[in-house]
PDB file of C-alpha atoms in Angstrom:
ATOM      1  CA  UNK Z   1      59.810 -26.908 -31.485  1.00 41.00           C
ATOM      2  CA  UNK Z   2      57.020 -27.984 -29.150  1.00 45.00           C
ATOM      3  CA  UNK Z   3      57.670 -30.277 -26.184  1.00 51.00           C
ATOM      4  CA  UNK Z   4      57.988 -33.877 -27.354  1.00 52.00           C
ATOM      5  CA  UNK Z   5      54.723 -35.063 -25.794  1.00 58.00           C
ATOM      6  CA  UNK Z   6      52.615 -32.046 -26.703  1.00 86.00           C
ATOM      7  CA  UNK Z   7      52.311 -32.783 -30.421  1.00 90.00           C
ATOM      8  CA  UNK Z   8      51.244 -36.334 -29.723  1.00 89.00           C
ATOM      9  CA  UNK Z   9      48.740 -35.169 -27.089  1.00 90.00           C
ATOM     10  CA  UNK Z  10      47.331 -32.519 -29.436  1.00 93.00           C
ATOM     11  CA  UNK Z  11      46.953 -35.044 -32.267  1.00 93.00           C
ATOM     12  CA  UNK Z  12      45.223 -37.479 -29.905  1.00 91.00           C
ATOM     13  CA  UNK Z  13      42.869 -34.953 -28.353  1.00 92.00           C
ATOM     14  CA  UNK Z  14      42.187 -32.548 -31.242  1.00 93.00           C
ATOM     15  CA  UNK Z  15      42.727 -34.817 -34.238  1.00 94.00           C
ATOM     16  CA  UNK Z  16      44.871 -32.150 -35.896  1.00 96.00           C
ATOM     17  CA  UNK Z  17      48.138 -30.341 -35.218  1.00 95.00           C
ATOM     18  CA  UNK Z  18      48.687 -26.868 -36.689  1.00 94.00           C
ATOM     19  CA  UNK Z  19      52.025 -25.075 -36.387  1.00 93.00           C
ATOM     20  CA  UNK Z  20      54.808 -23.355 -38.255  1.00 91.00           C
ATOM     21  CA  UNK Z  21      57.826 -25.337 -39.364  1.00 89.00           C
ATOM     22  CA  UNK Z  22      61.347 -25.119 -38.020  1.00 90.00           C
ATOM     23  CA  UNK Z  23      64.303 -25.897 -40.262  1.00 92.00           C
ATOM     24  CA  UNK Z  24      65.122 -26.085 -43.942  1.00 93.00           C
ATOM     25  CA  UNK Z  25      64.943 -29.831 -44.634  1.00 93.00           C
ATOM     26  CA  UNK Z  26      61.724 -29.473 -46.655  1.00 95.00           C
ATOM     27  CA  UNK Z  27      62.735 -26.284 -48.486  1.00 92.00           C
ATOM     28  CA  UNK Z  28      61.592 -25.039 -50.993  1.00 90.00           C
ATOM     29  CA  UNK Z  29      58.155 -26.507 -50.243  1.00 94.00           C
ATOM     30  CA  UNK Z  30      58.149 -25.395 -46.604  1.00 95.00           C
ATOM     31  CA  UNK Z  31      59.953 -22.260 -45.496  1.00 93.00           C
ATOM     32  CA  UNK Z  32      61.540 -22.043 -42.047  1.00 92.00           C
ATOM     33  CA  UNK Z  33      59.190 -20.420 -39.508  1.00 92.00           C
ATOM     34  CA  UNK Z  34      57.075 -18.887 -42.276  1.00 93.00           C
ATOM     35  CA  UNK Z  35      54.685 -21.548 -43.536  1.00 94.00           C
ATOM     36  CA  UNK Z  36      51.899 -23.108 -41.496  1.00 94.00           C
ATOM     37  CA  UNK Z  37      51.449 -26.876 -41.552  1.00 96.00           C
ATOM     38  CA  UNK Z  38      48.372 -28.982 -40.835  1.00 96.00           C
ATOM     39  CA  UNK Z  39      49.083 -32.548 -39.703  1.00 96.00           C
ATOM     40  CA  UNK Z  40      46.437 -35.182 -39.023  1.00 96.00           C
ATOM     41  CA  UNK Z  41      46.847 -38.689 -37.595  1.00 96.00           C
ATOM     42  CA  UNK Z  42      47.366 -41.457 -40.153  1.00 90.00           C
ATOM     43  CA  UNK Z  43      44.342 -43.644 -40.711  1.00 87.00           C
ATOM     44  CA  UNK Z  44      46.143 -45.933 -43.159  1.00 93.00           C
ATOM     45  CA  UNK Z  45      49.628 -46.726 -44.384  1.00 96.00           C
ATOM     46  CA  UNK Z  46      51.452 -43.862 -45.992  1.00 97.00           C
ATOM     47  CA  UNK Z  47      52.004 -43.726 -49.737  1.00 97.00           C
ATOM     48  CA  UNK Z  48      55.007 -42.657 -51.748  1.00 97.00           C
ATOM     49  CA  UNK Z  49      55.220 -38.828 -51.840  1.00 97.00           C
ATOM     50  CA  UNK Z  50      53.265 -38.375 -48.583  1.00 97.00           C
ATOM     51  CA  UNK Z  51      54.936 -36.088 -46.041  1.00 97.00           C
ATOM     52  CA  UNK Z  52      55.110 -37.785 -42.661  1.00 97.00           C
ATOM     53  CA  UNK Z  53      55.546 -36.347 -39.182  1.00 97.00           C
ATOM     54  CA  UNK Z  54      57.517 -38.856 -37.134  1.00 95.00           C
ATOM     55  CA  UNK Z  55      59.751 -39.160 -34.130  1.00 88.00           C
ATOM     56  CA  UNK Z  56      63.487 -39.541 -34.382  1.00 86.00           C
ATOM     57  CA  UNK Z  57      64.668 -40.012 -30.815  1.00 84.00           C
ATOM     58  CA  UNK Z  58      63.512 -36.922 -28.928  1.00 83.00           C
ATOM     59  CA  UNK Z  59      62.920 -34.861 -32.097  1.00 87.00           C
ATOM     60  CA  UNK Z  60      60.046 -34.473 -34.516  1.00 92.00           C
ATOM     61  CA  UNK Z  61      60.781 -34.688 -38.236  1.00 95.00           C
ATOM     62  CA  UNK Z  62      58.588 -33.793 -41.205  1.00 97.00           C
ATOM     63  CA  UNK Z  63      59.955 -35.501 -44.337  1.00 97.00           C
ATOM     64  CA  UNK Z  64      58.726 -37.072 -47.560  1.00 98.00           C
ATOM     65  CA  UNK Z  65      58.170 -40.793 -48.082  1.00 98.00           C
ATOM     66  CA  UNK Z  66      60.289 -41.824 -51.054  1.00 97.00           C
ATOM     67  CA  UNK Z  67      59.779 -45.571 -50.802  1.00 97.00           C
ATOM     68  CA  UNK Z  68      57.162 -47.760 -49.138  1.00 98.00           C
ATOM     69  CA  UNK Z  69      58.397 -51.144 -47.946  1.00 97.00           C
ATOM     70  CA  UNK Z  70      56.267 -53.949 -46.464  1.00 97.00           C
ATOM     71  CA  UNK Z  71      57.303 -53.152 -42.879  1.00 96.00           C
ATOM     72  CA  UNK Z  72      58.851 -49.672 -43.082  1.00 97.00           C
ATOM     73  CA  UNK Z  73      59.457 -46.522 -45.106  1.00 97.00           C
ATOM     74  CA  UNK Z  74      62.442 -44.815 -46.672  1.00 97.00           C
ATOM     75  CA  UNK Z  75      62.096 -41.111 -45.957  1.00 97.00           C
ATOM     76  CA  UNK Z  76      64.080 -38.000 -46.882  1.00 96.00           C
ATOM     77  CA  UNK Z  77      63.680 -34.253 -46.649  1.00 95.00           C
ATOM     78  CA  UNK Z  78      63.325 -32.462 -49.995  1.00 92.00           C
ATOM     79  CA  UNK Z  79      66.427 -30.406 -49.175  1.00 89.00           C
ATOM     80  CA  UNK Z  80      68.438 -33.277 -47.641  1.00 88.00           C
ATOM     81  CA  UNK Z  81      70.930 -35.721 -49.054  1.00 85.00           C
ATOM     82  CA  UNK Z  82      70.647 -38.611 -46.599  1.00 90.00           C
ATOM     83  CA  UNK Z  83      67.831 -41.136 -46.725  1.00 94.00           C
ATOM     84  CA  UNK Z  84      66.385 -42.508 -43.501  1.00 96.00           C
ATOM     85  CA  UNK Z  85      65.684 -46.219 -43.432  1.00 96.00           C
ATOM     86  CA  UNK Z  86      63.620 -48.302 -41.052  1.00 94.00           C
ATOM     87  CA  UNK Z  87      60.963 -45.717 -40.212  1.00 95.00           C
ATOM     88  CA  UNK Z  88      57.966 -47.815 -39.200  1.00 95.00           C
ATOM     89  CA  UNK Z  89      54.286 -47.070 -38.696  1.00 95.00           C
ATOM     90  CA  UNK Z  90      55.019 -47.008 -34.953  1.00 93.00           C
ATOM     91  CA  UNK Z  91      57.289 -43.979 -35.522  1.00 93.00           C
ATOM     92  CA  UNK Z  92      54.729 -42.102 -37.621  1.00 96.00           C
ATOM     93  CA  UNK Z  93      52.566 -39.608 -35.735  1.00 95.00           C
ATOM     94  CA  UNK Z  94      50.724 -38.084 -38.636  1.00 96.00           C
ATOM     95  CA  UNK Z  95      50.662 -36.927 -42.208  1.00 96.00           C
ATOM     96  CA  UNK Z  96      50.850 -33.433 -43.665  1.00 96.00           C
ATOM     97  CA  UNK Z  97      47.385 -32.802 -45.080  1.00 94.00           C
ATOM     98  CA  UNK Z  98      47.646 -29.082 -45.822  1.00 94.00           C
ATOM     99  CA  UNK Z  99      49.964 -26.127 -45.586  1.00 95.00           C
ATOM    100  CA  UNK Z 100      49.605 -22.404 -45.917  1.00 95.00           C
ATOM    101  CA  UNK Z 101      51.917 -19.879 -47.503  1.00 91.00           C
ATOM    102  CA  UNK Z 102      50.910 -16.535 -46.032  1.00 88.00           C
ATOM    103  CA  UNK Z 103      47.112 -16.891 -45.952  1.00 86.00           C
ATOM    104  CA  UNK Z 104      46.823 -19.083 -49.035  1.00 93.00           C
ATOM    105  CA  UNK Z 105      46.194 -22.816 -48.661  1.00 93.00           C
ATOM    106  CA  UNK Z 106      48.290 -24.991 -50.963  1.00 91.00           C
ATOM    107  CA  UNK Z 107      46.085 -27.725 -52.392  1.00 86.00           C
ATOM    108  CA  UNK Z 108      47.949 -30.977 -51.720  1.00 91.00           C
ATOM    109  CA  UNK Z 109      45.398 -32.909 -53.785  1.00 89.00           C
ATOM    110  CA  UNK Z 110      45.800 -30.678 -56.818  1.00 90.00           C
ATOM    111  CA  UNK Z 111      47.709 -31.427 -59.983  1.00 93.00           C
ATOM    112  CA  UNK Z 112      50.335 -28.735 -59.339  1.00 92.00           C
ATOM    113  CA  UNK Z 113      51.305 -30.150 -55.944  1.00 92.00           C
ATOM    114  CA  UNK Z 114      51.327 -33.740 -57.196  1.00 93.00           C
ATOM    115  CA  UNK Z 115      53.593 -32.718 -60.069  1.00 95.00           C
ATOM    116  CA  UNK Z 116      55.842 -30.820 -57.650  1.00 93.00           C
ATOM    117  CA  UNK Z 117      56.198 -33.801 -55.278  1.00 95.00           C
ATOM    118  CA  UNK Z 118      57.174 -36.103 -58.115  1.00 94.00           C
ATOM    119  CA  UNK Z 119      59.576 -33.613 -59.685  1.00 92.00           C
ATOM    120  CA  UNK Z 120      61.302 -32.878 -56.382  1.00 91.00           C
ATOM    121  CA  UNK Z 121      61.995 -36.605 -55.999  1.00 91.00           C
ATOM    122  CA  UNK Z 122      63.053 -37.036 -59.617  1.00 90.00           C
ATOM    123  CA  UNK Z 123      65.411 -34.042 -59.460  1.00 87.00           C
ATOM    124  CA  UNK Z 124      66.792 -34.932 -56.031  1.00 84.00           C
ATOM    125  CA  UNK Z 125      70.292 -35.792 -57.292  1.00 82.00           C
ATOM    126  CA  UNK Z 126      70.731 -32.086 -57.994  1.00 82.00           C
ATOM    127  CA  UNK Z 127      70.194 -31.274 -54.294  1.00 76.00           C
ATOM    128  CA  UNK Z 128      73.540 -32.883 -53.485  1.00 76.00           C
ATOM    129  CA  UNK Z 129      75.205 -30.844 -56.240  1.00 82.00           C
ATOM    130  CA  UNK Z 130      73.498 -27.655 -55.022  1.00 79.00           C
ATOM    131  CA  UNK Z 131      74.677 -28.239 -51.445  1.00 78.00           C
ATOM    132  CA  UNK Z 132      78.255 -28.858 -52.646  1.00 81.00           C
ATOM    133  CA  UNK Z 133      78.216 -25.642 -54.671  1.00 87.00           C
ATOM    134  CA  UNK Z 134      76.891 -23.656 -51.699  1.00 85.00           C
ATOM    135  CA  UNK Z 135      79.580 -25.124 -49.436  1.00 84.00           C
ATOM    136  CA  UNK Z 136      82.273 -24.259 -51.982  1.00 88.00           C
ATOM    137  CA  UNK Z 137      81.017 -20.671 -52.297  1.00 91.00           C
ATOM    138  CA  UNK Z 138      81.034 -20.275 -48.510  1.00 88.00           C
ATOM    139  CA  UNK Z 139      84.590 -21.631 -48.347  1.00 87.00           C
ATOM    140  CA  UNK Z 140      85.742 -19.184 -51.032  1.00 89.00           C
ATOM    141  CA  UNK Z 141      84.051 -16.281 -49.220  1.00 86.00           C
ATOM    142  CA  UNK Z 142      85.711 -17.245 -45.921  1.00 85.00           C
ATOM    143  CA  UNK Z 143      89.142 -17.444 -47.546  1.00 86.00           C
ATOM    144  CA  UNK Z 144      88.621 -14.051 -49.223  1.00 85.00           C
ATOM    145  CA  UNK Z 145      87.517 -12.430 -45.963  1.00 79.00           C
ATOM    146  CA  UNK Z 146      90.209 -13.730 -43.739  1.00 63.00           C
TER     147      UNK Z 146
END
């Protein structure tokens, strides 16, 4: 991904950061190196279901807010098992305000997206099951091939 200070500089100077994603933590909503994201600086506290861009050490992370606490957030990728605790407003660089699949903008204020964001959180326990099944299939394939 971009140099650690570049995203922050771009957000400060341009008021928007546009890029492709890297990784599968937000799959199926965002596809690795295929979808274009639009991030803008936060003007207010994030809400549950917002997708935040934040720093984790020297890395940037784009994950969904699953709980808003008085002084922090609990955040998790749609395709991740682990929750991240203690993410504060000081860590947050911006909020996903739009994304594009091919040339089509996905309306993040529309009913379909709002339903999706709530369903993905509600159905999250199945992500862990899915990841276990995938790991088991890979193990079986390795044992059959070698």
